[in-house]
Coordinates of N, CA and C and ligand atoms in Angstrom, one line a residue:
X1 N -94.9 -213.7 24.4 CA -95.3 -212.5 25.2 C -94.8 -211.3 24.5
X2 N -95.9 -210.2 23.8 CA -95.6 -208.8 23.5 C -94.2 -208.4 24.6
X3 N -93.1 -207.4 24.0 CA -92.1 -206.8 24.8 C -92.9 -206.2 25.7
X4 N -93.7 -205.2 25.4 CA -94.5 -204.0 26.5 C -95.2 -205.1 27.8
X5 N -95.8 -206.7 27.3 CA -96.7 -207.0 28.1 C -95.4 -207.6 29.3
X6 N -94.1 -208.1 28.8 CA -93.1 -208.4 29.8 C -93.0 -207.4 30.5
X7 N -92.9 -206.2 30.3 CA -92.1 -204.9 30.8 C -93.2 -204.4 31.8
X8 N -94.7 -204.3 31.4 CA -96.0 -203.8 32.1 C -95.8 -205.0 33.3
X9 N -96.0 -205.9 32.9 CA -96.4 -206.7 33.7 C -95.5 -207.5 35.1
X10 N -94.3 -206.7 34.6 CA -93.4 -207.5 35.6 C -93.5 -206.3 36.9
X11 N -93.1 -206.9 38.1 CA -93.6 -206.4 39.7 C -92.5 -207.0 40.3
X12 N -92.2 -206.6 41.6 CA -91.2 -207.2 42.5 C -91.4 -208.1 43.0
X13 N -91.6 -209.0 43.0 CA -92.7 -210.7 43.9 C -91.7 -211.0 45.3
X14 N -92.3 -211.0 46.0 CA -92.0 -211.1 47.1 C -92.3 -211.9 47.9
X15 N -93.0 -213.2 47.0 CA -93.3 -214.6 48.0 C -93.2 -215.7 46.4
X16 N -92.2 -216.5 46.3 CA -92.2 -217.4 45.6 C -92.6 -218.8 45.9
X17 N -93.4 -219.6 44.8 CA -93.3 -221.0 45.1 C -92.4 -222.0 45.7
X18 N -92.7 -222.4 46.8 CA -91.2 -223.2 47.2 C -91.3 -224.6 46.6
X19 N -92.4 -224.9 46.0 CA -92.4 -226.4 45.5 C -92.1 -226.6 43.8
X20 N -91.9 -225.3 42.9 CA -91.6 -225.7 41.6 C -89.9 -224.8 41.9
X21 N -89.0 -225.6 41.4 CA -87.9 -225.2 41.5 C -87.5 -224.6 39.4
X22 N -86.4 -224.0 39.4 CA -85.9 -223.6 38.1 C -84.3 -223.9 37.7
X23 N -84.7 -224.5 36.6 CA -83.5 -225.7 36.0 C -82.2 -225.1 36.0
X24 N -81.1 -225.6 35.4 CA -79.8 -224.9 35.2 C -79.9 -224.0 34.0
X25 N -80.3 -225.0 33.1 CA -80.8 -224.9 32.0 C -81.5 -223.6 30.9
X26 N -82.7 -223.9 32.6 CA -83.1 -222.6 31.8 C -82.5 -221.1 32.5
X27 N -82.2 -221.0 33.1 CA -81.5 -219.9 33.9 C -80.4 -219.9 33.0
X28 N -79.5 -220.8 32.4 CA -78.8 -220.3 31.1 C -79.7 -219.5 30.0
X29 N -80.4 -219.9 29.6 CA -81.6 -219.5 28.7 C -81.3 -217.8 29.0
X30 N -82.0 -218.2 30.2 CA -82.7 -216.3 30.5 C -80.9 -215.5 30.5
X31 N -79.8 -216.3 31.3 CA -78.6 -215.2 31.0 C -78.0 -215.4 28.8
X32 N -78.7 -216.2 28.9 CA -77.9 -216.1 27.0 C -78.8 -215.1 26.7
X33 N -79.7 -215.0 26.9 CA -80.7 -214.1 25.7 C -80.5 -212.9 26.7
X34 N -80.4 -212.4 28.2 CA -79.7 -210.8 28.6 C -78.6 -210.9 28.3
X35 N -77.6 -211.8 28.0 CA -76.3 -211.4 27.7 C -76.7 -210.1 26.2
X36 N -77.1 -210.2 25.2 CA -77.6 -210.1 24.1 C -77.6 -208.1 24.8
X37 N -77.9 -207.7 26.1 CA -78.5 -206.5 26.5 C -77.0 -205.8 25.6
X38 N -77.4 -204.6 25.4 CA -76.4 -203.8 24.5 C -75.1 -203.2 26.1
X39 N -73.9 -202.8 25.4 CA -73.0 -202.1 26.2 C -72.1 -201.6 25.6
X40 N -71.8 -199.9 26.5 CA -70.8 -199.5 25.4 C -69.8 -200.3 24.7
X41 N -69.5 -200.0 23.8 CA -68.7 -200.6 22.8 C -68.5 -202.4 23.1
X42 N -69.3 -202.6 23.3 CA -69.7 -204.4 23.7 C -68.9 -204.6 24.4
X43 N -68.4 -204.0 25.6 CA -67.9 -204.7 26.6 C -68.6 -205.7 27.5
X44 N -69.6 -205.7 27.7 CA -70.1 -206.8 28.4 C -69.6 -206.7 29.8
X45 N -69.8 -205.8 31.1 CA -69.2 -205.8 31.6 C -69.5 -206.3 33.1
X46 N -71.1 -207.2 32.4 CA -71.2 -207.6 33.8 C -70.9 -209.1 34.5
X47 N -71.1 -209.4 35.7 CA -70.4 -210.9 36.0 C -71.5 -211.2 37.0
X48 N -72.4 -212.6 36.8 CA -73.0 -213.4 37.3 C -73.0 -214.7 38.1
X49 N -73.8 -214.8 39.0 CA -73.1 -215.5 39.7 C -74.9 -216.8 40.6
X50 N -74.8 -217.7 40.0 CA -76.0 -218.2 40.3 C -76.3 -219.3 42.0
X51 N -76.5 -218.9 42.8 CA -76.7 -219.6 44.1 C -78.2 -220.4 44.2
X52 N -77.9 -222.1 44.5 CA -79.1 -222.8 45.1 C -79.0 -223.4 46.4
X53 N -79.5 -223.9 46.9 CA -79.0 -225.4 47.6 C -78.4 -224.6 48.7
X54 N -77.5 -225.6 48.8 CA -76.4 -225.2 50.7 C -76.2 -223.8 50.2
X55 N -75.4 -223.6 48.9 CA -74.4 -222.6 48.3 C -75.5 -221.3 48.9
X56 N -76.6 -220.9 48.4 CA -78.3 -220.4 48.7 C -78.1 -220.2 50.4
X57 N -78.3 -221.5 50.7 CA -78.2 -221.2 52.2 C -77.9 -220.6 52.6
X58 N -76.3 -220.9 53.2 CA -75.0 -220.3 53.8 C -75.5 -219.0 53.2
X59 N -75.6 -218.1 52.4 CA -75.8 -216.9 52.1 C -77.0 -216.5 53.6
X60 N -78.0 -216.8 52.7 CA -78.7 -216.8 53.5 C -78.8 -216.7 54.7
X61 N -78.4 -217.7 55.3 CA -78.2 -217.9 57.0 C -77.6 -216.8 57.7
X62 N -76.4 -216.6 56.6 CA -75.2 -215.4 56.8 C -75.7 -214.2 57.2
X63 N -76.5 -213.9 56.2 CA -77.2 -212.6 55.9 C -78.3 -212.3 56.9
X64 N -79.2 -213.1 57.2 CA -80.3 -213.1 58.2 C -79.8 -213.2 59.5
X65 N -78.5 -213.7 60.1 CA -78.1 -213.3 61.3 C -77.9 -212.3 61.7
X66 N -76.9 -211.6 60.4 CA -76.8 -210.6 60.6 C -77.6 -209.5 61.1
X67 N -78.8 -209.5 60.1 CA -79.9 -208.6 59.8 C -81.0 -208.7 61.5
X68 N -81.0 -210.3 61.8 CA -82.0 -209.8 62.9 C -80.9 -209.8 64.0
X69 N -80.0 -209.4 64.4 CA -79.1 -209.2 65.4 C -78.9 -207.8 65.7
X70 N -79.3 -206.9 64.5 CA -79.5 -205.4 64.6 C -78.3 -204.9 63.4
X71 N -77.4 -205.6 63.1 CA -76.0 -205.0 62.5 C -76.2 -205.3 60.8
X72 N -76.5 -203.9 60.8 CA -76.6 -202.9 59.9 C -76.2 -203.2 58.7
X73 N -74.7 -203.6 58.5 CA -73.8 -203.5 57.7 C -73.2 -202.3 57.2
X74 N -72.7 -202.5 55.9 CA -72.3 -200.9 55.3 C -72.6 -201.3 54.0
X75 N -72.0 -200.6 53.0 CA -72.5 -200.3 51.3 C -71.2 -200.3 50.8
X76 N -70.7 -200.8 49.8 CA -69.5 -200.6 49.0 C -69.7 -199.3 48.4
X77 N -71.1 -198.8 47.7 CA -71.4 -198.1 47.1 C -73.0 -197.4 47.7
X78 N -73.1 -196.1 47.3 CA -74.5 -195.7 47.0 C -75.3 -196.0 46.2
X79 N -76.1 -196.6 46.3 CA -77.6 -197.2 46.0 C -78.3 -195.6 45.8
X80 N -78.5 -195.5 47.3 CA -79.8 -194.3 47.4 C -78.8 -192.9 47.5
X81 N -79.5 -191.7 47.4 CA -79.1 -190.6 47.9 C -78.4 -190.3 49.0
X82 N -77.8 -190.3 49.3 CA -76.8 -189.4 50.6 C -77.8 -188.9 51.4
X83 N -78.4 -187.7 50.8 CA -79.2 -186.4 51.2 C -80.6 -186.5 50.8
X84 N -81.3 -187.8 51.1 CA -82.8 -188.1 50.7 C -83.5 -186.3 50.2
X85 N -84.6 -186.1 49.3 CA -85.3 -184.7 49.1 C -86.3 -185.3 48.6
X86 N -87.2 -184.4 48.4 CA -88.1 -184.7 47.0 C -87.9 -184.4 46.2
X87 N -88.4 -185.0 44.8 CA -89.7 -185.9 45.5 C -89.2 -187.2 45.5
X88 N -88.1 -187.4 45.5 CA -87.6 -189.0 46.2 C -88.4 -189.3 47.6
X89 N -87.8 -188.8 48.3 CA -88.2 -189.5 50.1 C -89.8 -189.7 49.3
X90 N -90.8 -188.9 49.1 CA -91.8 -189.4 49.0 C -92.3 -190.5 48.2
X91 N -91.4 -190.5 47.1 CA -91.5 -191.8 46.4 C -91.4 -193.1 47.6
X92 N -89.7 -193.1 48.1 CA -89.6 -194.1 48.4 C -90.8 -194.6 49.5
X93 N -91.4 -193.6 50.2 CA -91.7 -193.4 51.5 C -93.3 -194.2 51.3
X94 N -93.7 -193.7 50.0 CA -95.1 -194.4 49.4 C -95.0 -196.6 49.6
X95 N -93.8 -196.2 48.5 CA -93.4 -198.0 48.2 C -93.1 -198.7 49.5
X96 N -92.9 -197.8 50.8 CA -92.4 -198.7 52.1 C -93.7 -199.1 52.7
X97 N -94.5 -197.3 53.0 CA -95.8 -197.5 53.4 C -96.7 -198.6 53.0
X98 N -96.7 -198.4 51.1 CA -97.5 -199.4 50.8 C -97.6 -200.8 50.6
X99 N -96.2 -201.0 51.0 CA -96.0 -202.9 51.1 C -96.1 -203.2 52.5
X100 N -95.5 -202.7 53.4 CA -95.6 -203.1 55.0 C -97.5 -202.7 55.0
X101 N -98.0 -201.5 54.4 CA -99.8 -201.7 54.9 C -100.4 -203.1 54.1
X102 N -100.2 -203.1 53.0 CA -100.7 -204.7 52.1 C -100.6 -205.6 53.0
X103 N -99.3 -205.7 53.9 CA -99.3 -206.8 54.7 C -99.5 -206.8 56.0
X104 N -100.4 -204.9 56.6 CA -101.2 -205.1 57.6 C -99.9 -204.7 58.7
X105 N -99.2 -204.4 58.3 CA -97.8 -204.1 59.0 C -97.7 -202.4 59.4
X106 N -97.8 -202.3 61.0 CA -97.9 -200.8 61.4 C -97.0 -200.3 61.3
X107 N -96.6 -198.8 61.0 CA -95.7 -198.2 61.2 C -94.8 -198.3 62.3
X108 N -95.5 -198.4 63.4 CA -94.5 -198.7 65.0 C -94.2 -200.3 65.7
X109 N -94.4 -200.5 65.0 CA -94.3 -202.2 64.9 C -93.0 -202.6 64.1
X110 N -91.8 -201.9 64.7 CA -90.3 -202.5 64.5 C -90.3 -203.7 64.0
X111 N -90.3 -204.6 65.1 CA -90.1 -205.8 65.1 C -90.8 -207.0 64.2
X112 N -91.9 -205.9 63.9 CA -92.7 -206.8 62.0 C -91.6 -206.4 60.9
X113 N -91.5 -205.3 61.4 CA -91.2 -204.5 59.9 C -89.2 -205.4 59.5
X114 N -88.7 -205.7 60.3 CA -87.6 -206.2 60.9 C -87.9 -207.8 60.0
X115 N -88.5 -208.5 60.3 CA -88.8 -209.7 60.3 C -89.0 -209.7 58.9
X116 N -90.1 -208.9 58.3 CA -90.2 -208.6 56.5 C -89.4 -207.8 56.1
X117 N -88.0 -207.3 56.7 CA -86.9 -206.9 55.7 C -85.9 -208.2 56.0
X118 N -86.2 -208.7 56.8 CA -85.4 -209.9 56.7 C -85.9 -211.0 55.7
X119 N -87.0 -211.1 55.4 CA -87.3 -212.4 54.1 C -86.4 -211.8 53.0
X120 N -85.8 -210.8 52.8 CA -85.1 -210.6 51.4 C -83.8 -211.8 51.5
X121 N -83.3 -211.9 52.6 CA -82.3 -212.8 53.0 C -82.8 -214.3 53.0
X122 N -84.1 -214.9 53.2 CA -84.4 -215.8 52.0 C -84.8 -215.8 51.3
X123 N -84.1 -214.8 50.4 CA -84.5 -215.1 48.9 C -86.0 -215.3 48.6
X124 N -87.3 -214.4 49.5 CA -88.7 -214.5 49.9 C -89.2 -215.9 49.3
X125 N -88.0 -217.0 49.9 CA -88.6 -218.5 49.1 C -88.4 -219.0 47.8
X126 N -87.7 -218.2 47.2 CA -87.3 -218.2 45.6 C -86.1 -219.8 45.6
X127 N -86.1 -220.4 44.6 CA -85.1 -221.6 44.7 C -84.0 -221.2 43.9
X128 N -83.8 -220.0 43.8 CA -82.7 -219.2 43.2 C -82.0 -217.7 43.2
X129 N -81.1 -217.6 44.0 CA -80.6 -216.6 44.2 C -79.3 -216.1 43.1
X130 N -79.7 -215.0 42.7 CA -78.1 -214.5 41.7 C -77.6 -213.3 42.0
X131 N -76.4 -213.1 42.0 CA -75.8 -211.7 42.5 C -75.2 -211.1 41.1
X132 N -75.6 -210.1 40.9 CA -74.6 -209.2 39.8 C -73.4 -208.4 40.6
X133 N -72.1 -208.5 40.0 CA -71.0 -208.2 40.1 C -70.1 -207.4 38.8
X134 N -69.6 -206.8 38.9 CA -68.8 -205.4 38.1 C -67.5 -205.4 38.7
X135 N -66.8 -205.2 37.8 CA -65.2 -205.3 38.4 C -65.0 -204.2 39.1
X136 N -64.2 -203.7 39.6 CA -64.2 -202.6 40.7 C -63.9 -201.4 39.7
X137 N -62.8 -201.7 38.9 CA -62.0 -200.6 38.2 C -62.9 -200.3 37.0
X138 N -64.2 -200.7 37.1 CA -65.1 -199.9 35.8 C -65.8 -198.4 36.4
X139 N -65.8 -197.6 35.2 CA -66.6 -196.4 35.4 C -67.9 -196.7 35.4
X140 N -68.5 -195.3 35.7 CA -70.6 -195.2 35.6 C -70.9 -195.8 34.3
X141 N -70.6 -195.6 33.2 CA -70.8 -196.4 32.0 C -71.0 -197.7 32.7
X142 N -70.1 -198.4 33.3 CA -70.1 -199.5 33.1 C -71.5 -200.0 33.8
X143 N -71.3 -199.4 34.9 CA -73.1 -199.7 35.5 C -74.2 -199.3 35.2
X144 N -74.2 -198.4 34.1 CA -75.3 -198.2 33.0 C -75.7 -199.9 32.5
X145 N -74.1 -200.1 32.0 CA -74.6 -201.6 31.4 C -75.4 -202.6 32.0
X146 N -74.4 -202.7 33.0 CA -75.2 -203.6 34.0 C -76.8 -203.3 34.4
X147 N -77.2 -202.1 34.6 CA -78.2 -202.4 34.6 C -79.2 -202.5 33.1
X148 N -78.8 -202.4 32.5 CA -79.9 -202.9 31.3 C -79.9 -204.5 31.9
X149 N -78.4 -204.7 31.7 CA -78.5 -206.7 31.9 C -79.2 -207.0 32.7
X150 N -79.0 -206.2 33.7 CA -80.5 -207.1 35.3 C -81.8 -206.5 34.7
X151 N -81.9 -206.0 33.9 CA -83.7 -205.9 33.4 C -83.3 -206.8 32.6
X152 N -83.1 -206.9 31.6 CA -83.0 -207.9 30.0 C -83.3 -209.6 31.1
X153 N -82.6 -209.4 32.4 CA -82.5 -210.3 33.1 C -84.1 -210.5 33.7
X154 N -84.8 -209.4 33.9 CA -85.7 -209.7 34.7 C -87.1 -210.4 34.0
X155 N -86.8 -209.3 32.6 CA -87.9 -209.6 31.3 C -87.7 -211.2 31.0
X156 N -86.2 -211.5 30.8 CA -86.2 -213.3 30.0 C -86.6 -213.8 30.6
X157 N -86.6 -213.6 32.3 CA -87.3 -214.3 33.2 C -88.6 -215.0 32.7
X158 N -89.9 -213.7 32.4 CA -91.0 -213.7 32.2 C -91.1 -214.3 30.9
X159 N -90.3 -214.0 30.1 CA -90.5 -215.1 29.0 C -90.7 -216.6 29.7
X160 N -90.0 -217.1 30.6 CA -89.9 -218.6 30.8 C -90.9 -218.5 32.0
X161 N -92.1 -217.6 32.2 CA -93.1 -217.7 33.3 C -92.5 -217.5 34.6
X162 N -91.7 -216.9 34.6 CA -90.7 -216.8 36.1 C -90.7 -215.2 36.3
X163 N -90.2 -215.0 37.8 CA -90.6 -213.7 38.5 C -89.6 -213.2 39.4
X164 N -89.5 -212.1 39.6 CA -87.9 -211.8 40.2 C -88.0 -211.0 41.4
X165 N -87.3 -210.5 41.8 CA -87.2 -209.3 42.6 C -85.4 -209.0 42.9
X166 N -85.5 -207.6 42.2 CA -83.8 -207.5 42.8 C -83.7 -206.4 44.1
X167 N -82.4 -207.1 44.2 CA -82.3 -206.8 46.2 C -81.0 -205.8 46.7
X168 N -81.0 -204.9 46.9 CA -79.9 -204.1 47.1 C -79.7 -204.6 48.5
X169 N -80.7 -205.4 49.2 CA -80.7 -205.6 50.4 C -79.4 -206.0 50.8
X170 N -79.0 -207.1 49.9 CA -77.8 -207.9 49.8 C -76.1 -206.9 50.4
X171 N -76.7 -205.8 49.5 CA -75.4 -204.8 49.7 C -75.2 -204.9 51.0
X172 N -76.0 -204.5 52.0 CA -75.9 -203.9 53.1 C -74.6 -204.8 53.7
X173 N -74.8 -206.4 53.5 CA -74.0 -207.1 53.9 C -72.7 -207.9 52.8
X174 N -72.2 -207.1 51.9 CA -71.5 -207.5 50.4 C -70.3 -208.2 51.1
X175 N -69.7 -207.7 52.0 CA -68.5 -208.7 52.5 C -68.6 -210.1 52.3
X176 N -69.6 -210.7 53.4 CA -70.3 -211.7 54.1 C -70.5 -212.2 52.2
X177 N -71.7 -211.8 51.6 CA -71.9 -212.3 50.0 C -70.7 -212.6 49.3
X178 N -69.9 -211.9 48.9 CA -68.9 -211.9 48.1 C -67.8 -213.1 48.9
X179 N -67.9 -212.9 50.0 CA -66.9 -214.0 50.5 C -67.6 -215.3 50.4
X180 N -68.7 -215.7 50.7 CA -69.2 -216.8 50.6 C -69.6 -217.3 49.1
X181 N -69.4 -216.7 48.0 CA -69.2 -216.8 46.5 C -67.9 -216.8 46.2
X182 N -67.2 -216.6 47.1 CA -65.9 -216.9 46.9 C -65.3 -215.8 45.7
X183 N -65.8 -215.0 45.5 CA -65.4 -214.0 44.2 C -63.7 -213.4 45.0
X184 N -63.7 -212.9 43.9 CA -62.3 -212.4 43.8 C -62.4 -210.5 44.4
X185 N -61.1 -210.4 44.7 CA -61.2 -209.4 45.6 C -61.7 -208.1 44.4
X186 N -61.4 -208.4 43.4 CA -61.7 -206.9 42.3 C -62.8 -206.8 42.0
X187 N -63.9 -207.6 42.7 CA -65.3 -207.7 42.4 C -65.9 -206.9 43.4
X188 N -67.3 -206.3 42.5 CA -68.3 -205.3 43.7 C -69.2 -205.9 43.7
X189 N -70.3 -206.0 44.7 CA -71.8 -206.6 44.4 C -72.6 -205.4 44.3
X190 N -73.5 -205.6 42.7 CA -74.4 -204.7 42.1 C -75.7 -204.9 43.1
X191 N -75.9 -206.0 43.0 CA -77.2 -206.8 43.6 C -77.7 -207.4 43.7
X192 N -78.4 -208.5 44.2 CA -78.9 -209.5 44.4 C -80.0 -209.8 43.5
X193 N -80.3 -210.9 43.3 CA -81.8 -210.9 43.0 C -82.4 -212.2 43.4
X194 N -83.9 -212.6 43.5 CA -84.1 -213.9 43.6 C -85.2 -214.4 42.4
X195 N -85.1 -215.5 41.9 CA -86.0 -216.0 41.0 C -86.5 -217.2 40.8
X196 N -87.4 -217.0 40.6 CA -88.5 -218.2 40.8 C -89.8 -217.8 40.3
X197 N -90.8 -219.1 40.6 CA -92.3 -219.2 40.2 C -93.0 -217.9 41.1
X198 N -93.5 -217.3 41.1 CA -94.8 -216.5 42.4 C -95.4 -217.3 42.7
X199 N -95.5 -217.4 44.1 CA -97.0 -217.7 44.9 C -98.1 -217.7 44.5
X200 N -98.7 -218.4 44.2 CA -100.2 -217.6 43.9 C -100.7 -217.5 45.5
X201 N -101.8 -216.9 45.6 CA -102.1 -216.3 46.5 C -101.7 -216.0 47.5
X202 N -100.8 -215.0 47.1 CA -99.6 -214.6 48.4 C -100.0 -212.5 48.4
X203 N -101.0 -212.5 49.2 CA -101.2 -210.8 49.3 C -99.9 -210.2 48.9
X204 N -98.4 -210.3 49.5 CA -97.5 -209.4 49.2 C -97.4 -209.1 47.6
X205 N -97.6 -210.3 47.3 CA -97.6 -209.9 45.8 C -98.7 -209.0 44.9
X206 N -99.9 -209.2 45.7 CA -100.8 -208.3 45.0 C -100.5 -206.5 45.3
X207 N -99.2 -206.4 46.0 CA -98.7 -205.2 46.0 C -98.3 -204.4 44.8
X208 N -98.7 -203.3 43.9 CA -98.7 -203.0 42.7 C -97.8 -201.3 42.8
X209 N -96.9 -200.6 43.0 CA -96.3 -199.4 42.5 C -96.5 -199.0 41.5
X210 N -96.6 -197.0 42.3 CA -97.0 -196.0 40.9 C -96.1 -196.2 40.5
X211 N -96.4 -195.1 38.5 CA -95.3 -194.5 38.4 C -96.5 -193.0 37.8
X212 N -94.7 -192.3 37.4 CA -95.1 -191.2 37.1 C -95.5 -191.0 35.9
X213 N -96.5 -189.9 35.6 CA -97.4 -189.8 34.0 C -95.3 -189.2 33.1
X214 N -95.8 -189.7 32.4 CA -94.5 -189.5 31.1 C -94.3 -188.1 31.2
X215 N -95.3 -186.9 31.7 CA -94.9 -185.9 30.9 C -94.3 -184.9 32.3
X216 N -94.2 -185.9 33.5 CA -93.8 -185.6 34.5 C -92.0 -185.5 34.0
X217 N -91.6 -186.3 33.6 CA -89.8 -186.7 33.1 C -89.7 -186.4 31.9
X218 N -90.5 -185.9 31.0 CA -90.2 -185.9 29.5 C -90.6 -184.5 29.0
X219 N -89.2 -183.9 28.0 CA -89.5 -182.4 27.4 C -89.5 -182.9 26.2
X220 N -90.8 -182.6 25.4 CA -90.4 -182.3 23.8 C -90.2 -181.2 23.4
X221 N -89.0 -181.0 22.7 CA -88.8 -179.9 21.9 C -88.9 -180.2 20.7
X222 N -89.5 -178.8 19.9 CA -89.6 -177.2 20.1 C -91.2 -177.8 20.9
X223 N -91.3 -177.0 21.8 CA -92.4 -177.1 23.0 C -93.8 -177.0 21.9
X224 N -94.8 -177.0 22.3 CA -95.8 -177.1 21.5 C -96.5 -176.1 21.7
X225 N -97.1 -175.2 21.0 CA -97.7 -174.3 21.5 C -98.4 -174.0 22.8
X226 N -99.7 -175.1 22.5 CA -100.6 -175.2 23.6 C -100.1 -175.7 24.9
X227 N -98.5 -176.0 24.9 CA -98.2 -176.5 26.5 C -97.8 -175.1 27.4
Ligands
LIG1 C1 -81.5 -202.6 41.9 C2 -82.7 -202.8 42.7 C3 -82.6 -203.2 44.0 C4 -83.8 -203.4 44.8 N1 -83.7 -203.9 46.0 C5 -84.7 -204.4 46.7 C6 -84.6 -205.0 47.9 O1 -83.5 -205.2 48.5 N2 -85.7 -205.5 48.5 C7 -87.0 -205.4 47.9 O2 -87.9 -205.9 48.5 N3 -87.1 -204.8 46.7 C8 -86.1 -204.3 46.1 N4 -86.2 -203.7 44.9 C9 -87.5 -203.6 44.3 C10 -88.0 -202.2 44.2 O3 -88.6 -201.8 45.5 C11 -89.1 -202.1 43.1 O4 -88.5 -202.4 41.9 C12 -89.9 -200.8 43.1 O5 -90.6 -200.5 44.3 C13 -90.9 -200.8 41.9 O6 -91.8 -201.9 42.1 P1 -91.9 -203.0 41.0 O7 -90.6 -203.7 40.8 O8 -92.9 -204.0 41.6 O9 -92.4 -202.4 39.7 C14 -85.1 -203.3 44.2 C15 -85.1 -202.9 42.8 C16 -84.0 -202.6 42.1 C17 -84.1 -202.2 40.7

C-alpha cells in the first residue's frame, strides 16, 4: 500500500467485524514498525498497553455503566478547548451532526445519541482494545511524540488490512481504565483506541469527514505575487 493511500484512506470505523479476530502477533507487528515513529532525541516516550477477552471486558462493562448511568466522569487532561470558538465548535459541530444524521439520529433524541456514545465503550465490536499511556512527568514534547506513534499506529494497522478508531472517550473515565490495567500510578491515559477488521456494510462507516483546502493552514513565503 502507497504511504498517501494508508494516510487518504484511513477513517474512524465505528463498527468492527466481530467474527475475524487479530493475533498477538500481528499487533506486535503494527507496534514494531510504530515504534520506528521518530521522538525527540529518541526517547520513545510512549507506553502501550493491549486489552482482549475478560481483560477487554471488565473495561468495557466498567466504562459503559458508567456512561449510561449519566456520570460524566472527569479528564486528567484537555483533549478539547476550555473555551470552544471558531472555527473549532463548527468543525467539531459538523463531525457530531454528521455521524449521529448517517445513522438517522435526531438532534433531540438524547437517549439515541447516549446509546451511540456509549458503543465507544465496546470497543464498536473491535476484538482489540489499546490504551496509550505517557508518564506523568513528561512535557508537551512528549505528547507530540506520542501522537505521531498512535498514527504510525493507525497507518501499520492498514498495512495488515485492519482499521481503528482512537477514543478520548476513554478519558472521561481514566481512573476506572488505568485501574483495571493495573498501570502504575505515574501513568496518564493518552487514549484509547479500538482495532480490528470493519464491518462491511455497516452505514456508520460509510461516514466520511471534511478537511480543510491546504491553503486554509498554510503560508508560503516570500508570498507570491498573485496571492
Ligand atoms: C486522539 C483522538 C481521539 C478520538 N476520540 C474519539 C472518540 O472517543 N470516539 C470517536 O468515535 N471518535 C474519536 N476520534 C475520531 C475523530 O472523531 C476523527 O478522527 C475525526 O472526526 C476525523 O475523522 P476520520 O478519523 O474518519 O478521518 C478521535 C480521534 C483522535 C485523533
Amino acid at each position: 500500500m502507497h504511504v498517501n493511500e494508508a494516510i487518504v484512506g484511513r477513517q474512524s470505523i465505528r463498527a468492527f467485524d466481530t467474527s475475524r479476530d487479530v493475533s498477538n502477533d500481528i499487533i506486535k507487528n503494527i507496534l514494531g514498525v510504530a515504534g520506528r515513529s521518530p521522538s525527540g532525541s529518541n526517547i520513545q516516550p510512549w507506553k502501550v498497553w493491549v486489552v482482549r477477552d475478560e481483560a477487554k471486558e471488565a473495561i468495557s462493562k466498567a466504562c459503559y455503566d458508567r456512561h449510561m448511568s449519566g456520570d460524566l466522569g472527569e479528564r486528567e487532561y484537555n483533549y478539547y478547548p476550555v473555551n470552544w470558538r471558531e472555527p473549532y465548535i463548527n468543525r467539531r459541530r459538523a463531525t457530531g451532526w454528521g455521524l449521529y444524521g448517517i445513522l438517522g439520529i435526531k438532534r433531540e433524541d438524547k437517549a439515541e445519541m447516549q446509546l451511540q456514545h456509549g458503543r465507544n465503550y465496546a470497543f464498536f465490536d473491535a476484538p482489540v482494545g489499546i490504551f496509550f499511556t505517557i508518564d506523568r512527568d513528561m512535557e508537551l514534547g512528549s505528547w507530540i511524540d506520542c501522537g505521531m506513534f498512535i498514527q504510525s499506529v493507525m497507518l501499520a494497522a492498514r498495512g495488515e488490512g485492519l482499521e481503528t478508531c482512537s477514543q478520548a472517550a476513554f478519558c472521561n473515565y481514566y481512573d476506572t481504565v488505568m485501574q483495571l490495567l493495573e498501570a502504575p500510578e505515574d501513568q496518564m491515559l493518552i487514549c484509547g483506541m479500538s482495532l480490528g477488521y470493519a464491518a462491511s456494510e455497516s452505514v456508520v462507516n460509510t461516514f466520511r469527514t471534511e478537511r480543510e483546502p491546504v491553503s486554509s493552514y498554510t503560508t508560503f513565503l516570500p508570498k507570491a505575487s498573485d496571492e
